[in-house]
Amino acid sequence: MVEAAEGRAQKGILGWIERSGNKLPDPVFLFFWLIAVVIAISLLGSLLGWSVVHPTEIDEATGQARVIAATSLLSAENIQRLWVEMPATFTHFHPLGYVLVVMLGAGVAERAGLFGTAMRAGVRNAPTFLLTPIVAFVGMMGNLAADAAYVVLIPLAGIIFHAAGRHPVAGIAAAFAGVSGGFSANLLPGQLDALLFGITEASVETVFGDFTANIAGNWYFIAAMTVLFLPVIWYVTDRMIEPRLGAWNPGMAGREDSGEQGDRPLTGEERKGLRRAGLAVLGVVALWLAFTFGPGTPLIDETATPEARLTPFYQSLVAGFFLLFLLAGWAYGAAAGTIDDHRALVKMMSGSMGDMAYYLVLAFAAAHFVAMFAWSNLGLILAVNGADFLGNSGLPAWALLGAIVVVSALLNIFIGSASAKWALLAPVLVPMLMLLGITPEMATAAYRVGDGATNIITPLMVYFPLILIFCQRWQKDFGLGSLAATMLPYSIGLLLAGLVMTIGWVMLDLPLGPGAGVFMDPPTTVQPTAPAVAE
């Protein structure tokens, strides 16, 4: 049966993508080859004089807008930067610290048996067909936790599906689609809203003067995205991806799982361990609530706008998950007999770092590729020229915003960071659309739709290598082609759904959030107003 399923998996366009992608070199060497390509393009761009005018920065020497030119990675400056900053380039790779910190705690919880026992207890009598929408919904809501959602929810989804007798990679795919494909979808505004609207506000002020962005200006829009994306992820997972994967073969797992326990009833020690772990979880939650609402409120920024005051709380969740998993796993293991003393605890933490060895090598290569792409200025040149093209297209409002969705999705393949990409695009797009009578909130909403849809298919997304490692934990021959073929249907489905929603929203002129609409009266001036002089 497994062989038949694998045979079916090799047919059609997805099978071709998988076969072709798996012929690529190991991801580590693929990043090295991509670095070589970027070096060649940067040299060509430097020789041909590729450049753009930076939309916001001023050259202090001339007082004019700064010109950004393509920089050869073979220049003396960049060669020096490569060798001198190599340790910093690696250690400052954004997701590295998050991953290692959380995995220190999660490794204890997994090796102690907490995850397997808890998931087995939670799904024994639950209908397995509801796992997909639950995982997808939690993934989209998990965006409030930012990076923690990647390193906590996605591997847990594989464990949950496995405990329920479903293919673990399907669970990982559904969670990845929810967390990353639905990156902006949520029922509540969060730190991403504060971050993006801060950039939107600055972009308006550079042209039109004082402006206060409505940080809740996409609330209704992102809530509607959550409702719309949920059935898309559910359908793709249950109707396309899981049938294609076939039945999971334990012999294909990347490593033996000593916690395999099937669907047997829980023992008395396991139940006691779950109770102790639950008390530990409550203790950590109470501690974080005290930090958030207690004296001094160290996890609340009292000086920020209301929607942004919880940003320190969200940023602390990586450390919170580390402590939660560590203490819960320790409490479970001590009660269930899987952790004898503190030495066993340290051994489990060391083992979890051993599992991350390949990711460290992969992160080294990925970190240098991302950094060198930024040093070349090619990403900025691509982003600004794409925005200028849209401005000169003469499209009606719904078509223009739909085009922004598509262009944002394409640029996301080359520039992974949502804030960095918006910081490049917003100074051009937002004032341009305001002159066409489209609000800054609508411009931000259209960008967010495109930004999320292609997160799950671009190797430049900083967590993409980590997702590959999660999949290889359950299927050791799972390569880049396999991951691309698995996630492409999600990407297409989410992009089409988001595009239709954006166009419909504009045509119906629906409110985007409290006090925020699609259209506005075009500004009457394009320069900041000079401050009044007191008489």
XYZ file of C-alpha atoms in Angstrom:
535
model
C 0.000 0.000 0.000
C 2.837 2.369 0.879
C 4.600 1.606 -2.401
C 1.383 2.300 -4.314
C 0.976 5.606 -2.500
C 4.570 6.534 -3.297
C 3.944 5.662 -6.939
C 0.923 7.932 -7.039
C 2.960 10.688 -5.425
C 5.330 10.727 -8.390
C 2.615 11.578 -10.925
C 1.434 14.986 -12.117
C 2.946 18.420 -11.732
C 3.600 17.992 -8.005
C 5.396 14.734 -8.682
C 7.549 16.501 -11.282
C 8.340 19.279 -8.802
C 9.261 16.718 -6.176
C 11.484 14.679 -8.504
C 13.173 17.776 -9.909
C 13.616 19.425 -6.539
C 15.061 16.318 -4.945
C 17.740 16.242 -7.653
C 19.051 19.516 -6.281
C 22.166 19.316 -4.114
C 21.959 19.176 -0.333
C 20.382 22.422 0.961
C 23.693 23.456 2.517
C 25.449 23.340 -0.846
C 22.399 24.779 -2.595
C 22.817 27.940 -0.529
C 26.510 28.035 -1.461
C 25.565 27.791 -5.156
C 23.006 30.572 -4.684
C 25.724 32.703 -3.101
C 27.821 32.183 -6.232
C 24.881 33.288 -8.410
C 24.326 36.416 -6.309
C 28.034 37.264 -6.551
C 27.869 37.010 -10.349
C 24.692 39.129 -10.612
C 26.078 41.734 -8.202
C 29.219 42.021 -10.329
C 27.126 42.432 -13.485
C 24.856 44.995 -11.852
C 27.853 46.958 -10.614
C 29.459 47.020 -14.071
C 26.179 48.064 -15.751
C 25.487 50.752 -13.157
C 22.176 49.433 -11.810
C 20.794 51.901 -9.272
C 17.650 53.399 -7.761
C 16.852 56.525 -5.806
C 16.211 55.596 -2.193
C 12.616 56.586 -1.324
C 13.413 58.034 2.125
C 17.134 58.510 2.811
C 18.889 61.805 2.108
C 22.541 62.131 1.132
C 24.012 64.533 3.692
C 26.719 65.672 1.259
C 24.334 66.792 -1.483
C 21.042 67.234 0.352
C 19.385 65.147 -2.341
C 17.784 61.711 -2.176
C 20.444 59.044 -1.795
C 21.152 56.902 -4.839
C 21.484 53.174 -4.117
C 23.694 51.350 -6.589
C 24.282 47.651 -7.049
C 27.444 46.738 -5.162
C 29.762 43.983 -6.287
C 30.276 41.304 -3.670
C 33.826 41.030 -5.022
C 34.622 44.592 -3.944
C 37.357 45.008 -1.332
C 34.805 46.241 1.215
C 32.475 43.253 0.825
C 35.330 40.741 0.770
C 36.591 42.235 4.012
C 33.081 42.176 5.472
C 32.649 38.512 4.540
C 35.761 37.295 6.332
C 35.833 39.740 9.249
C 32.121 39.520 10.099
C 31.680 35.787 9.455
C 31.151 34.886 13.155
C 28.680 37.754 13.609
C 26.871 36.934 10.358
C 26.284 33.412 11.620
C 25.475 34.104 15.273
C 23.248 37.084 14.427
C 21.128 35.010 12.042
C 17.682 35.984 13.268
C 16.004 32.626 14.034
C 19.073 30.863 15.411
C 18.754 32.017 19.018
C 14.991 31.487 19.075
C 15.307 27.947 17.779
C 18.071 26.851 20.135
C 16.471 28.383 23.225
C 13.047 26.823 22.671
C 14.499 23.474 21.621
C 16.460 23.236 24.879
C 13.152 23.058 26.718
C 11.136 21.227 24.071
C 13.802 18.522 23.830
C 13.326 17.706 27.511
C 9.543 17.586 27.181
C 9.785 15.281 24.160
C 12.439 12.927 25.552
C 10.700 12.681 28.908
C 7.586 11.475 27.069
C 5.388 14.453 27.929
C 4.481 15.341 24.347
C 3.630 11.807 23.333
C 1.567 11.098 26.440
C -0.282 14.424 26.381
C -1.107 14.194 22.696
C -2.176 10.554 23.033
C -4.458 11.498 25.904
C -5.864 14.447 24.012
C -6.680 12.731 20.719
C -7.631 9.181 21.718
C -11.351 9.930 21.516
C -11.258 13.001 19.254
C -12.352 12.753 15.603
C -9.161 12.935 13.581
C -10.765 14.958 10.773
C -11.005 17.961 13.123
C -7.253 18.021 13.742
C -6.529 19.936 10.541
C -8.771 22.974 11.186
C -7.663 23.059 14.823
C -3.980 23.030 13.873
C -4.528 25.637 11.115
C -6.497 27.937 13.420
C -3.967 27.686 16.243
C -1.228 28.347 13.693
C -2.841 31.568 12.498
C -3.578 32.717 16.046
C -0.016 31.760 16.935
C 1.200 34.689 14.838
C 0.669 36.747 17.989
C 3.631 34.814 19.381
C 5.723 35.611 16.278
C 8.857 33.422 16.119
C 7.691 31.111 18.887
C 4.900 29.869 16.632
C 7.443 28.454 14.190
C 9.574 26.618 16.707
C 6.759 25.399 18.957
C 3.519 24.893 17.048
C 4.871 23.373 13.831
C 6.830 20.443 15.321
C 3.991 19.841 17.787
C 1.567 19.492 14.864
C 3.633 16.600 13.521
C 3.481 14.900 16.908
C -0.281 15.475 17.174
C -0.983 13.996 13.734
C 1.301 11.059 14.479
C -0.454 10.359 17.771
C -3.783 10.414 15.921
C -2.598 7.888 13.337
C -2.271 10.437 10.550
C 0.799 11.353 8.508
C 3.033 13.616 10.640
C 4.263 15.605 7.626
C 0.644 16.541 6.832
C 0.369 18.036 10.308
C 3.600 19.969 9.857
C 2.392 21.233 6.466
C -0.965 22.377 7.861
C 0.715 24.168 10.756
C 3.334 25.760 8.470
C 0.566 26.964 6.154
C -1.303 28.468 9.109
C 1.664 30.095 10.835
C 3.562 31.328 7.775
C 1.146 31.249 4.829
C -1.482 32.966 6.974
C 1.137 35.211 8.558
C -1.168 38.235 8.811
C -4.405 36.340 9.451
C -5.617 36.683 13.030
C -8.679 37.544 15.040
C -6.792 40.234 16.944
C -4.287 42.944 16.033
C -0.820 42.210 17.371
C 2.812 43.215 17.194
C 2.907 42.761 13.409
C 0.192 45.417 13.075
C 2.185 47.807 15.248
C 5.335 47.113 13.241
C 3.819 47.500 9.769
C 1.673 50.507 10.598
C 4.662 52.212 12.165
C 6.351 51.948 8.765
C 3.145 53.081 7.024
C 2.923 56.152 9.252
C 6.526 57.125 8.598
C 5.997 56.676 4.859
C 3.065 59.097 4.850
C 4.918 61.675 6.939
C 7.878 61.799 4.552
C 5.577 63.213 1.863
C 2.441 64.636 3.452
C 3.547 65.733 6.915
C 1.986 64.794 10.250
C -0.046 61.609 10.154
C -1.158 59.117 12.798
C -1.729 55.588 11.573
C -4.669 53.559 12.820
C -2.859 50.467 14.118
C -6.190 48.625 14.334
C -6.919 49.692 10.761
C -6.725 46.146 9.378
C -8.582 44.389 12.219
C -11.700 43.421 10.246
C -9.598 42.526 7.218
C -7.210 40.151 9.008
C -10.117 38.552 10.892
C -11.814 37.870 7.557
C -8.527 36.387 6.292
C -8.582 33.950 9.214
C -12.110 32.812 8.385
C -11.312 32.506 4.673
C -7.934 30.794 4.999
C -9.143 28.126 7.443
C -11.193 26.098 4.912
C -8.471 26.564 2.271
C -5.823 24.971 4.510
C -8.300 22.291 5.637
C -9.187 21.332 2.060
C -5.616 21.313 0.768
C -4.393 19.221 3.704
C -7.148 16.596 3.773
C -7.973 16.387 0.073
C -4.594 16.961 -1.591
C -1.552 16.669 0.642
C -2.382 13.782 2.966
C -3.700 11.476 0.204
C -0.569 12.290 -1.766
C 1.699 11.444 1.167
C -0.041 8.118 1.721
C 0.282 6.101 4.915
C 3.241 7.000 7.122
C 5.987 4.377 7.170
C 7.836 4.282 10.550
C 10.810 2.756 8.750
C 11.296 6.054 6.895
C 11.631 8.103 10.092
C 14.781 10.159 10.449
C 15.559 8.660 13.850
C 14.109 6.080 16.167
C 11.489 7.441 18.520
C 11.795 5.861 21.924
C 8.499 7.460 22.869
C 6.377 5.418 20.442
C 3.445 4.282 22.542
C 0.592 3.803 20.123
C -2.956 4.221 21.327
C -2.741 2.241 24.572
C -4.404 3.550 27.756
C -2.331 5.752 30.039
C -0.631 4.225 33.056
C -0.985 5.589 36.578
C 2.519 7.056 36.447
C 1.741 8.789 33.166
C -1.434 10.318 34.546
C 0.458 11.508 37.611
C 3.116 12.974 35.354
C 0.491 14.849 33.326
C -0.978 16.326 36.507
C 2.459 17.457 37.700
C 3.226 18.886 34.265
C -0.105 20.738 34.295
C 0.796 22.334 37.624
C 4.166 23.376 36.210
C 2.462 24.937 33.185
C 0.075 26.856 35.445
C 3.039 28.074 37.477
C 4.823 29.447 34.414
C 1.608 31.049 33.131
C 1.037 32.668 36.535
C 4.609 33.956 36.528
C 4.158 35.527 33.087
C 0.843 37.066 34.128
C 2.591 38.583 37.132
C 5.296 39.990 34.857
C 2.604 41.390 32.577
C 0.014 42.739 35.011
C 1.869 42.820 38.341
C 3.813 45.658 39.961
C 6.045 47.439 37.485
C 4.572 45.535 34.515
C 7.986 44.608 33.025
C 6.365 42.966 30.008
C 4.184 45.957 29.086
C 5.444 49.084 27.371
C 3.356 51.777 29.055
C 4.704 54.444 26.707
C 3.515 52.738 23.507
C 0.137 52.990 21.786
C -2.535 50.653 23.222
C -2.181 48.049 20.465
C 1.620 47.983 20.829
C 1.901 47.885 24.612
C 2.069 44.095 24.711
C 5.033 43.909 22.322
C 7.516 43.041 25.145
C 5.117 40.300 26.250
C 5.006 38.799 22.764
C 8.777 39.048 22.443
C 9.236 37.256 25.778
C 7.231 34.209 24.706
C 10.272 32.393 23.306
C 11.855 32.443 26.753
C 8.464 31.635 28.259
C 8.056 28.547 26.090
C 11.588 27.420 26.983
C 10.812 27.615 30.698
C 7.351 26.091 30.271
C 8.581 23.049 28.338
C 11.623 22.585 30.555
C 9.723 22.657 33.848
C 6.712 20.741 32.510
C 8.962 18.051 31.009
C 10.979 17.810 34.215
C 7.848 17.579 36.356
C 6.381 14.894 34.085
C 9.595 12.895 33.895
C 10.147 12.969 37.667
C 6.619 11.635 38.290
C 6.554 9.155 35.398
C 10.035 7.793 36.112
C 11.685 8.920 32.866
C 13.939 11.495 34.595
C 15.850 10.134 37.561
C 17.947 13.160 38.508
C 19.343 16.426 37.246
C 22.022 14.616 35.241
C 19.338 12.924 33.146
C 17.776 16.333 32.585
C 21.063 17.788 31.337
C 21.575 14.743 29.102
C 18.164 15.335 27.496
C 18.989 18.993 26.895
C 22.295 17.973 25.321
C 20.497 15.431 23.144
C 18.102 18.081 21.857
C 21.085 20.172 20.759
C 22.513 17.100 19.030
C 19.336 16.879 16.957
C 19.937 20.473 15.829
C 23.477 19.815 14.512
C 22.448 19.708 10.850
C 20.323 22.810 11.279
C 23.358 24.679 12.610
C 25.332 23.799 9.476
C 22.388 24.768 7.284
C 21.879 28.016 9.204
C 25.533 28.940 8.605
C 25.072 28.724 4.841
C 21.631 30.371 4.849
C 22.805 33.238 7.059
C 25.592 34.137 4.657
C 23.361 33.939 1.612
C 20.758 36.276 3.154
C 23.448 38.687 4.388
C 25.327 38.816 1.077
C 22.109 39.387 -0.864
C 21.499 42.427 1.341
C 25.085 43.701 0.918
C 24.657 43.674 -2.869
C 21.615 46.054 -2.729
C 19.914 43.860 -5.339
C 16.832 43.355 -3.163
C 16.258 47.078 -2.697
C 16.712 47.773 -6.431
C 14.201 45.047 -7.276
C 11.648 46.295 -4.744
C 11.778 49.973 -5.728
C 11.608 49.292 -9.469
C 8.624 46.993 -8.949
C 6.802 49.677 -6.988
C 7.519 52.304 -9.660
C 6.134 49.998 -12.326
C 2.824 49.705 -10.463
C 2.618 53.456 -10.084
C 2.906 53.971 -13.827
C 0.476 51.221 -14.842
C -2.734 53.310 -14.834
C -4.769 50.424 -13.390
C -8.142 50.985 -11.624
C -8.110 50.725 -7.831
C -9.164 47.073 -7.550
C -6.712 45.959 -10.242
C -3.884 48.060 -8.813
C -4.335 46.618 -5.339
C -4.621 43.142 -6.793
C -1.348 43.756 -8.620
C 0.246 44.867 -5.346
C -0.805 41.550 -3.812
C 0.862 39.637 -6.655
C 4.028 41.765 -6.719
C 4.373 41.522 -2.937
C 4.074 37.752 -3.227
C 6.786 37.648 -5.900
C 9.128 39.985 -4.012
C 8.652 37.874 -0.911
C 10.537 35.091 -2.675
C 13.622 37.352 -2.729
C 13.200 39.418 0.445
C 11.924 37.316 3.333
C 11.443 39.877 6.125
C 7.937 41.376 6.187
C 9.078 44.586 7.865
C 12.205 45.023 5.729
C 10.218 44.566 2.521
C 7.494 46.948 3.628
C 10.103 49.507 4.689
C 11.325 49.466 1.088
C 7.941 49.423 -0.619
C 5.815 51.633 1.638
C 7.591 54.965 0.998
C 6.700 54.591 -2.691
C 3.423 52.673 -2.598
C 1.633 54.427 0.259
C 1.991 58.059 -0.940
C 1.354 56.942 -4.523
C -1.907 55.221 -3.558
C -2.975 58.153 -1.373
C -2.704 60.419 -4.416
C -5.020 57.944 -6.159
C -7.518 58.182 -3.268
C -6.631 54.876 -1.565
C -6.022 54.868 2.198
C -2.733 53.835 3.828
C -4.669 51.099 5.663
C -5.773 49.545 2.360
C -2.253 49.693 0.951
C -0.983 47.907 4.059
C -3.718 45.270 3.831
C -2.939 44.456 0.183
C 0.748 44.125 0.971
C 0.037 41.740 3.862
C -1.950 39.353 1.671
C 0.893 38.926 -0.797
C 3.592 38.851 1.850
C 2.170 35.777 3.583
C 1.156 33.575 0.663
C 4.664 32.809 -0.626
C 6.397 32.554 2.752
C 5.937 28.796 2.611
C 7.708 28.209 -0.723
C 10.753 30.488 -0.560
C 14.072 29.195 0.820
C 14.851 32.810 1.783
C 12.255 32.589 4.553
C 14.575 32.177 7.542
C 12.595 29.287 9.047
C 12.328 27.338 5.785
C 15.399 25.178 6.543
C 14.012 24.430 10.006
C 10.711 23.195 8.569
C 12.716 20.840 6.336
C 14.425 19.435 9.438
C 11.051 18.932 11.134
C 9.839 16.947 8.117
C 13.020 14.866 7.938
C 12.472 13.858 11.543
C 9.511 11.809 10.272
C 10.656 11.082 6.701
C 14.433 11.021 6.307
C 14.430 11.315 2.493
C 12.249 14.451 2.541
C 14.146 17.006 0.421
C 13.697 20.557 -0.764
C 11.653 19.334 -3.724
C 9.372 17.400 -1.398
C 8.797 20.446 0.801
C 8.198 22.718 -2.208
C 5.760 20.254 -3.784
C 3.951 19.863 -0.469
C 3.568 23.579 0.233
C 2.909 24.856 -3.318
C -0.829 23.966 -3.290
C -1.206 25.884 -0.013
C 0.642 28.881 -1.465
C -1.512 28.959 -4.609
C -4.738 28.454 -2.648
C -3.962 31.160 -0.079
C -2.791 33.615 -2.751
C -5.902 33.134 -4.891
C -8.214 33.338 -1.879
C -6.472 36.466 -0.595
C -6.461 38.059 -4.048
C -10.200 37.477 -4.529
C -10.879 38.789 -1.032
C -8.813 41.937 -1.638
C -10.506 42.703 -4.948
C -13.950 42.062 -3.465
C -13.161 44.222 -0.445
C -12.196 47.152 -2.676
C -15.165 46.779 -5.020
C -17.604 46.578 -2.083
C -15.790 49.362 -0.211
C -15.954 47.480 3.101
C -14.441 48.929 6.300
C -10.970 47.561 7.030
C -11.084 48.269 10.742
C -12.442 50.791 13.243
C -12.451 54.128 11.439
C -10.516 52.798 8.453
C -11.931 52.440 4.948
C -10.673 51.669 1.462
C -10.933 55.115 -0.119
C -10.091 58.667 0.940
C -9.965 62.155 -0.521
C -6.591 62.575 -2.250
C -4.193 64.917 -0.412
C -3.941 68.409 -1.871
C -0.206 68.749 -1.267
C 2.744 66.445 -1.734
C 5.186 68.211 0.577
C 5.269 68.338 4.395
C 3.638 71.409 5.832
C 6.108 73.838 7.359
C 5.609 74.352 11.106
C 3.755 77.492 12.101
C 5.908 80.378 13.385
C 4.708 82.011 16.571
C 4.184 85.744 16.274
